[in-house]
Tab-separated table of C-alpha atoms in Angstrom:
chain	number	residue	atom	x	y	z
A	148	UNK	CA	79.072	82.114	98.709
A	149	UNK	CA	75.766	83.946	98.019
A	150	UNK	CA	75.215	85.986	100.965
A	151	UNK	CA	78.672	87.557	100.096
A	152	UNK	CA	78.211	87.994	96.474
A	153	UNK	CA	78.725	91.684	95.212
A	154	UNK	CA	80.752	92.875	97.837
A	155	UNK	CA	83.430	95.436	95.737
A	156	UNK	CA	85.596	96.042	98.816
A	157	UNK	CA	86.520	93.952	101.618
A	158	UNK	CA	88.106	90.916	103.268
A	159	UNK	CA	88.406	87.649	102.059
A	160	UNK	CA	88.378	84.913	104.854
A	161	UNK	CA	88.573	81.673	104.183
A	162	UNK	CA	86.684	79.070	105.910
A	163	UNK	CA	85.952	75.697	106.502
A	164	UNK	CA	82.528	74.046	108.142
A	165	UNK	CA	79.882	71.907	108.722
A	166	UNK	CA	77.750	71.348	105.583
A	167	UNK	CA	81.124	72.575	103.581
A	168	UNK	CA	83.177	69.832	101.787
A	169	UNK	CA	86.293	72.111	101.348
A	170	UNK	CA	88.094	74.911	101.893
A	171	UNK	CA	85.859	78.326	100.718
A	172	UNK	CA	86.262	82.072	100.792
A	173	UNK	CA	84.097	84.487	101.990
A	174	UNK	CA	83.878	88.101	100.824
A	175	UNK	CA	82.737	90.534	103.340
A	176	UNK	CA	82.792	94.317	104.030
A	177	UNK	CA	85.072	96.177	105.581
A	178	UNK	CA	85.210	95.837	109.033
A	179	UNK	CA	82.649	92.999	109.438
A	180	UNK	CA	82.180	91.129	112.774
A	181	UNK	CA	83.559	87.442	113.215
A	182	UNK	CA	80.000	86.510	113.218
A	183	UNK	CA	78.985	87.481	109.695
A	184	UNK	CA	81.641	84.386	109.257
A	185	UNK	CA	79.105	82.445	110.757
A	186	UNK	CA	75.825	83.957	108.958
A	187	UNK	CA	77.633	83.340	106.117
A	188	UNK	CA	78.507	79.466	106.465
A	189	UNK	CA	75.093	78.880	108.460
A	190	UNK	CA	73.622	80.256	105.134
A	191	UNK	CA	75.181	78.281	103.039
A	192	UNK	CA	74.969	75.136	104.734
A	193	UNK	CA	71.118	76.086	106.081
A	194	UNK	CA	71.260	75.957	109.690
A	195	UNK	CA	70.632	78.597	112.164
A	196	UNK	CA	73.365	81.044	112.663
A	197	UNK	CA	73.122	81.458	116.407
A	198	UNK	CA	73.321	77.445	116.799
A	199	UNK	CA	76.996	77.924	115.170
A	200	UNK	CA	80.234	78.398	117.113
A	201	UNK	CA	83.682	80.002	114.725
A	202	UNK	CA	86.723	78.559	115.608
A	203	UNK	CA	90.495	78.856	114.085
A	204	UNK	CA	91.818	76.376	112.100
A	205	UNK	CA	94.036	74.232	115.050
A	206	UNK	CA	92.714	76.117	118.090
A	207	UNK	CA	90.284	74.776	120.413
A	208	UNK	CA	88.843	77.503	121.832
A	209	UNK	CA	85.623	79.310	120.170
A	210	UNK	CA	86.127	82.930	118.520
A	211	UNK	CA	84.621	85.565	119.692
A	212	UNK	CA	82.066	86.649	117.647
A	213	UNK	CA	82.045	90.423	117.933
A	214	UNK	CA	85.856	91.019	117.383
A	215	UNK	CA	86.256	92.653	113.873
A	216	UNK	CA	87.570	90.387	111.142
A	217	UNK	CA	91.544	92.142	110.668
A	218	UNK	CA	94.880	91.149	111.528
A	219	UNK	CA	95.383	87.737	112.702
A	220	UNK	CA	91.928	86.482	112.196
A	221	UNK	CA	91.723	87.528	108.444
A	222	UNK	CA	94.985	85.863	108.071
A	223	UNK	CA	93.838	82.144	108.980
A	224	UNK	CA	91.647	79.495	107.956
A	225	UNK	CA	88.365	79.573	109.880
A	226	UNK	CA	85.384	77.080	111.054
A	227	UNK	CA	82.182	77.290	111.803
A	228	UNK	CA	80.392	74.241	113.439
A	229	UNK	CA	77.286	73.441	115.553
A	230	UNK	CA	79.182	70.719	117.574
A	231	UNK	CA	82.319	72.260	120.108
A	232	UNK	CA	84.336	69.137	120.623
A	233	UNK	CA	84.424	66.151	118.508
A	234	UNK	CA	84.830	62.585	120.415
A	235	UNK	CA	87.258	61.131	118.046
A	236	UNK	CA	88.766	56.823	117.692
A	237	UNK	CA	91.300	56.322	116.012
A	238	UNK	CA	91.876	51.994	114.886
A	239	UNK	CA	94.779	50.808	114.175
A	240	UNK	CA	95.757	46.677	114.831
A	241	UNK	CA	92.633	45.921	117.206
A	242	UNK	CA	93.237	48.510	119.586
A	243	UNK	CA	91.420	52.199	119.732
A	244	UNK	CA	91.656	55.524	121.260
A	245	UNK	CA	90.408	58.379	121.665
A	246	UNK	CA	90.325	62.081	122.294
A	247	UNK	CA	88.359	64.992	121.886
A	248	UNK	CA	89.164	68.038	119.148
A	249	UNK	CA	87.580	70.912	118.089
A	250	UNK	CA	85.863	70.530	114.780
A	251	UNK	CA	88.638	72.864	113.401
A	252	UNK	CA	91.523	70.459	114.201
A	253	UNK	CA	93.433	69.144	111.260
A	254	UNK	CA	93.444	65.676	110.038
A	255	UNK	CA	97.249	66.336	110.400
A	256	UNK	CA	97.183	67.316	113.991
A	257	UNK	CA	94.678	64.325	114.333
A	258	UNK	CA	97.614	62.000	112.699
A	259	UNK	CA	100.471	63.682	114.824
A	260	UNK	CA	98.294	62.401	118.297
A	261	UNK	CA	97.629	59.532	116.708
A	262	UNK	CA	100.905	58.021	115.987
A	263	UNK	CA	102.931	59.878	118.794
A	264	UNK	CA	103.360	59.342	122.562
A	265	UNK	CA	100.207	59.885	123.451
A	266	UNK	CA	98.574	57.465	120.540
A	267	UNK	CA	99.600	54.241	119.422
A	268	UNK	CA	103.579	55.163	119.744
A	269	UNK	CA	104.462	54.521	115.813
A	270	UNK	CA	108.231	53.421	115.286
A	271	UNK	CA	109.642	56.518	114.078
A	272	UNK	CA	111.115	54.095	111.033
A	273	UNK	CA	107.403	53.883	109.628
A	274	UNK	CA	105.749	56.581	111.541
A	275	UNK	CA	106.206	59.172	108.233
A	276	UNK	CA	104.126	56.602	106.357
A	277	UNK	CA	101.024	56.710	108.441
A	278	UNK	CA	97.858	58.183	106.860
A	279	UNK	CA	94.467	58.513	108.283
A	280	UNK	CA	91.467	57.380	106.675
A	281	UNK	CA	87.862	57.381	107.823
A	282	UNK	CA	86.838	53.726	109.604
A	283	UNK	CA	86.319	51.502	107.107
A	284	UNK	CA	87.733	52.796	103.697
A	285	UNK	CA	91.161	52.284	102.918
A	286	UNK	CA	91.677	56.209	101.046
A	287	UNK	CA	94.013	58.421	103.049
A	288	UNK	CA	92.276	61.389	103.960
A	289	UNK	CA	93.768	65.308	102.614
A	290	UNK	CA	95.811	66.463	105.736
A	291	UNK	CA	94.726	70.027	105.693
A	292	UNK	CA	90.446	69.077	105.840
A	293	UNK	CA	89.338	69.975	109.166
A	294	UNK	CA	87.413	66.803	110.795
A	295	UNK	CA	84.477	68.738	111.092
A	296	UNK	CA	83.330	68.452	107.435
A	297	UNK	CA	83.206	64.755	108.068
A	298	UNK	CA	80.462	65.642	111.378
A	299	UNK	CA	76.981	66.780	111.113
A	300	UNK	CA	75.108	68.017	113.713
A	301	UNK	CA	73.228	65.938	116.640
A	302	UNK	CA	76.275	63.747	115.908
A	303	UNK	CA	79.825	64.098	117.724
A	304	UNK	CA	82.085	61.437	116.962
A	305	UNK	CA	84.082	60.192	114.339
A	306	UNK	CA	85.939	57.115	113.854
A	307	UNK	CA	89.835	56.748	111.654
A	308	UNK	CA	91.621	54.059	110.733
A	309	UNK	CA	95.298	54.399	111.350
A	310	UNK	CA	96.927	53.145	107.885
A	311	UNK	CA	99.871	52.859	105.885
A	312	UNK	CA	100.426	55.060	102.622
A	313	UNK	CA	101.404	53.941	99.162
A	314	UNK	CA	104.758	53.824	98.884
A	315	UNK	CA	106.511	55.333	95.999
A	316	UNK	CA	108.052	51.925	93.996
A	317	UNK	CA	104.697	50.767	93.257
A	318	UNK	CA	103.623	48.540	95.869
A	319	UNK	CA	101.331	49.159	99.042
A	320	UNK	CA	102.748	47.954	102.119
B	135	UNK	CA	88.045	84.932	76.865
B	136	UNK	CA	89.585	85.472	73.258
B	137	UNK	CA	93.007	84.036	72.865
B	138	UNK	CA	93.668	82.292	76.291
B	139	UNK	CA	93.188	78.216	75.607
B	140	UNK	CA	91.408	75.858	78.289
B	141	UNK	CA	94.274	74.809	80.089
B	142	UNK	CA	95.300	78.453	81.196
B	143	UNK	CA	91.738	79.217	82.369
B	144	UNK	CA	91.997	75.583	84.140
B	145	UNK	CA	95.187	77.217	85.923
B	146	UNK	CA	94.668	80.322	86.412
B	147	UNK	CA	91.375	79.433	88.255
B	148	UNK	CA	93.117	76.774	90.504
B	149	UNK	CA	96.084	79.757	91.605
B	150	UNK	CA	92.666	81.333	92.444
B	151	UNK	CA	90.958	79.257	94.097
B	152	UNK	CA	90.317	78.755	97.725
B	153	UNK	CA	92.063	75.480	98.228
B	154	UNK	CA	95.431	76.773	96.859
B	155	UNK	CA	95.371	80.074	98.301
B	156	UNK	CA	94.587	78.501	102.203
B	157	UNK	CA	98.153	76.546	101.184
B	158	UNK	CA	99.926	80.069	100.767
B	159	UNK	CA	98.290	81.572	103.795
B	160	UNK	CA	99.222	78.341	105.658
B	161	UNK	CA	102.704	78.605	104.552
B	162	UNK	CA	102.767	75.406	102.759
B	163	UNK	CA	103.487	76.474	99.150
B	164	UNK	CA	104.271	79.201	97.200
B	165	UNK	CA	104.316	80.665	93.559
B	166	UNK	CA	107.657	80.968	92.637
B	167	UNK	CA	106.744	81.995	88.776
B	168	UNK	CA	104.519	80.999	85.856
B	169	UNK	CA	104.394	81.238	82.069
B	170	UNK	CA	102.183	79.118	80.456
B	171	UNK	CA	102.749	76.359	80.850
B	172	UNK	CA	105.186	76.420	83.042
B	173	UNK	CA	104.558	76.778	86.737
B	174	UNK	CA	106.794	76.745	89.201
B	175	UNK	CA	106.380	76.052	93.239
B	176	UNK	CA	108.256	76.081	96.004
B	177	UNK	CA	106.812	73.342	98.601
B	178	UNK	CA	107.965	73.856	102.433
B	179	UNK	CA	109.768	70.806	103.907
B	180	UNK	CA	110.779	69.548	107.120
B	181	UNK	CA	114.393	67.718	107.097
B	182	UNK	CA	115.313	64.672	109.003
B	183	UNK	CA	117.275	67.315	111.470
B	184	UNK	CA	113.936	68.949	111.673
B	185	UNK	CA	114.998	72.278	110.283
B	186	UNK	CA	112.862	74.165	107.886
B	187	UNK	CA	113.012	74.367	103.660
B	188	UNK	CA	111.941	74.281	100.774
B	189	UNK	CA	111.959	72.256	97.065
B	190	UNK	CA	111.002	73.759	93.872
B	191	UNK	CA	108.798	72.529	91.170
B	192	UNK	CA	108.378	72.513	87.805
B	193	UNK	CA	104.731	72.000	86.505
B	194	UNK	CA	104.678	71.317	83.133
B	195	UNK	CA	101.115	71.743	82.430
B	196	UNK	CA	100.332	71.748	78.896
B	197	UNK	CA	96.885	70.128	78.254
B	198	UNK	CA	95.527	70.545	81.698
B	199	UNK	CA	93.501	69.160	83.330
B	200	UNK	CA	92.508	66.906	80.723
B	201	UNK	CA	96.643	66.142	80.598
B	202	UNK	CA	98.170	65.038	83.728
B	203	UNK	CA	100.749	67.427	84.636
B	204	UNK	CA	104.493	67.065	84.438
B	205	UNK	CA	106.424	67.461	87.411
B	206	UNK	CA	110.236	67.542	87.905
B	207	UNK	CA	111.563	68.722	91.356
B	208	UNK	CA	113.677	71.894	90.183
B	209	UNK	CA	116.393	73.892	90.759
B	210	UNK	CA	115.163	77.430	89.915
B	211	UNK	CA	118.848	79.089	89.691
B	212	UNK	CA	120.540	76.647	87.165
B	213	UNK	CA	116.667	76.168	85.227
B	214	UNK	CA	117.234	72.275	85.613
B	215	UNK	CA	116.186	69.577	87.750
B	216	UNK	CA	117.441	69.297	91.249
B	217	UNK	CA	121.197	67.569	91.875
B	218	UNK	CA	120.523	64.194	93.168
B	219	UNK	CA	122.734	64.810	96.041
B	220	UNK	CA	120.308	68.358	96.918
B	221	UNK	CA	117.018	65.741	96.890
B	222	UNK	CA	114.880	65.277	99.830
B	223	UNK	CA	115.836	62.833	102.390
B	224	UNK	CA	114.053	60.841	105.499
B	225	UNK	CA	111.918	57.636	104.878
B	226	UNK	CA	112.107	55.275	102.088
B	227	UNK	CA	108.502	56.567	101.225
B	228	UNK	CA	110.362	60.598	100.606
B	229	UNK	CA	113.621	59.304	98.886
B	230	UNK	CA	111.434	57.141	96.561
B	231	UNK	CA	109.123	59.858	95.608
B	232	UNK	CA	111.951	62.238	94.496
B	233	UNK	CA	114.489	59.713	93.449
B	234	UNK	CA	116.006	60.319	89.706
B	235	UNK	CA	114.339	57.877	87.356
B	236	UNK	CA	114.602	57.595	83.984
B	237	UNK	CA	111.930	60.307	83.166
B	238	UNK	CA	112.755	62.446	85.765
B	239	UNK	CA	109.836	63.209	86.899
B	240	UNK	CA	108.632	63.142	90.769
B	241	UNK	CA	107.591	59.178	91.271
B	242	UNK	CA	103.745	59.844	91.717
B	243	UNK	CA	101.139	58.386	90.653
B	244	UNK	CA	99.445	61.843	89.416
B	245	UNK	CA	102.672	62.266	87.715
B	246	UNK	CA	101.975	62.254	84.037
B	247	UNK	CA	105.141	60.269	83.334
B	248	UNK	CA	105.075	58.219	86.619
B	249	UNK	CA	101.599	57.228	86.387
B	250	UNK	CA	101.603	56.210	83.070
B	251	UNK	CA	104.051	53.352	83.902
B	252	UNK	CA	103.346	50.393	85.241
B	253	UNK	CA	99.955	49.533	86.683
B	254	UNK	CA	99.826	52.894	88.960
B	255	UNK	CA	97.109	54.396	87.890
B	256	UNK	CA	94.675	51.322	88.311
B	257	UNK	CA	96.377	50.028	91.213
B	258	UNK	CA	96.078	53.637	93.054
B	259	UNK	CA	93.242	55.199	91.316
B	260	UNK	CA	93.361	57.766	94.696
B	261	UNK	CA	96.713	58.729	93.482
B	262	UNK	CA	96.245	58.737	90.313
B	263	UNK	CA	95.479	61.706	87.985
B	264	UNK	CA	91.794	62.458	86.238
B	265	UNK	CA	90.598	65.613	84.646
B	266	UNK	CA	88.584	66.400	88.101
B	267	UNK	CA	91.661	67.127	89.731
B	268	UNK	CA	93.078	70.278	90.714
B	269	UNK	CA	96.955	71.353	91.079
B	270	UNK	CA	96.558	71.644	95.144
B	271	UNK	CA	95.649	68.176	95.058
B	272	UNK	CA	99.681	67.273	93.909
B	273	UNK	CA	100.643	70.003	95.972
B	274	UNK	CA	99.296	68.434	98.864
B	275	UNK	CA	100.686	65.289	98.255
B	276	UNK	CA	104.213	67.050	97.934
B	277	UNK	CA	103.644	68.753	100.939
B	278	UNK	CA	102.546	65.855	102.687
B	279	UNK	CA	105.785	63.657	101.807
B	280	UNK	CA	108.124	66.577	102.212
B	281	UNK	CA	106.920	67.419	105.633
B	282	UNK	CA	106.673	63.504	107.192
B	283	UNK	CA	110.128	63.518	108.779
B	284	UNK	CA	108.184	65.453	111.011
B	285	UNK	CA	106.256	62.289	112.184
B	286	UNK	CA	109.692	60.733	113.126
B	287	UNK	CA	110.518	63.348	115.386
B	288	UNK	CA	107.938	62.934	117.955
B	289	UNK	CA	108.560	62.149	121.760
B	290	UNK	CA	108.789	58.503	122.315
B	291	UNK	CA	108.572	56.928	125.490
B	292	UNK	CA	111.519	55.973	127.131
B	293	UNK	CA	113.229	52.494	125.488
């Protein structure tokens, strides 16, 4: 990431975020804040820093900003977003749902609500087969991409389709 | 760089790169070894019982990307593939995937073996290999399939 470019000594964090299509790391100095996370993302992706809210990969609660990047938070996959909570549908035979995540969440913890208790109660027979792919399109989304890459501030929601994978003998079910 | 082809600059940027190292820090994967141009990983799995492990992999990855790689799930100890009886297990969708073929390679579409049978890599070109692809993207697919029997596992409500 520019911003971060040159930096001899320091920690890596790796990050995820609006603007972002994937997974990046970010080289800072020794004993940054959590907010140079942000500057650095916000940057990158050309909106204003202070507009931007870090978050853990999975966790819904915001980071605070001036804890120094070590430990724990140097050891997980970050995200920095304008938007707190994501309104998210999931489709799947005529019937929706919905809940709201942080833009960090997972598509995998997305799929885990979706087909369990809580969602559209998948037989556990074909439940390992369900995939979740953005409303409309039929490709199964990576597991680890955090929704928010798929959201751009104003907007807050995003819509899945609940959908069966390929299935290894050749034919799609 | 004098002396080190395409295909191990191709590698050795992908072990670098963000997208495979966020799998190690996740827990997902690991490096279990690599000598051009072999590559070996060990991919975290949940069993039917839901206890914790892990499968090896052999990347055979001469060519890369331009060459789809080769991949045989591996038994690291005896340097062969992995007893049938030792495979994954769970859904039709895991057992399929690892099952022993006749080219004994894992039964992927990316799979340079696999996918060059039948009509796989037309019929699933998002499965299928091409030279933009990057080893995390069969990783995750591994990952994915070895860690579904999670999905079965979930509370249901009462029958």
């Amino acid at each position: 990431m520019q911003p971060t470019e040159n930096v001899q000594v320091g920690v890596e964090v790796m990050v995820e975020g609006e603007g972002l299509s994937e997974v990046e790391i970010v080289r800072l100095p020794e004993g940054s804040l959590a907010k140079e996370i942000v500057v650095a993302v916000a940057t990158r992706s050309g909106f204003p820093a202070e507009e931007a809210i870090l978050f853990v990969e999975d966790c819904e609660d915001p980071v605070d900003l001036a804890l120094i990047i070590e430990g724990n938070l140097m050891d997980r996959v970050h995200h920095v977003h304008r938007v707190r909570k994501i309104e998210v549908g999931v489709f799947y035979q005529g019937r929706r749902i919905q809940e709201r995540f942080a833009p960090s969440a997972r598509v995998q913890r997305v799929l885990d609500w979706a087909i369990g208790s809580k969602g559209f109660k998948i037989d556990p027979t074909i439940a390992p087969e369900m995939e979740l792919a953005l409303h409309g399109q039929t490709t199964a989304l990576p597991k680890n991409a955090h929704i928010g890459r798929y959201v751009r501030h104003p907007h807050h929601e995003l819509a899945f389709d609940l959908i069966r994978g390929i299935v290894p003998n050749g034919a799609s079910r | 760089m004098t002396g080190v082809s395409p295909a191990e600059q191709a590698i050795r940027a992908d072990l670098d790169s963000a997208r495979f190292q966020a799998g190690v820090r996740r827990g997902q994967w690991r490096q279990v070894s690599y000598t051009f141009p072999v590559l070996i990983v060990a991919v975290t799995a949940t069993e039917p019982d839901a206890s914790s492990n892990e499968y090896c992999f052999r990347f055979e990855l001469t060519g890369f990307p331009g060459v789809p790689p080769e991949a045989r799930i591996w038994n690291p100890a005896a340097n062969a593939m992995l007893e049938n009886n030792k495979r994954p297990k769970g859904s039709a969708r895991v057992t399929g995937a690892f099952k022993a073929w006749d080219k004994g390679t894992v039964y992927r579409p990316w799979d340079r073996l696999a996918g060059a049978h039948g009509n796989w890599t037309t019929a699933y070109p998002t499965l299928a290999w091409n030279p933009k692809r990057d080893l995390t993207f069969a990783l995750e697919d591994l990952h994915g399939l070895l860690t579904s029997n999670t999905a079965s596992r979930f509370d249901r409500p009462s029958a």
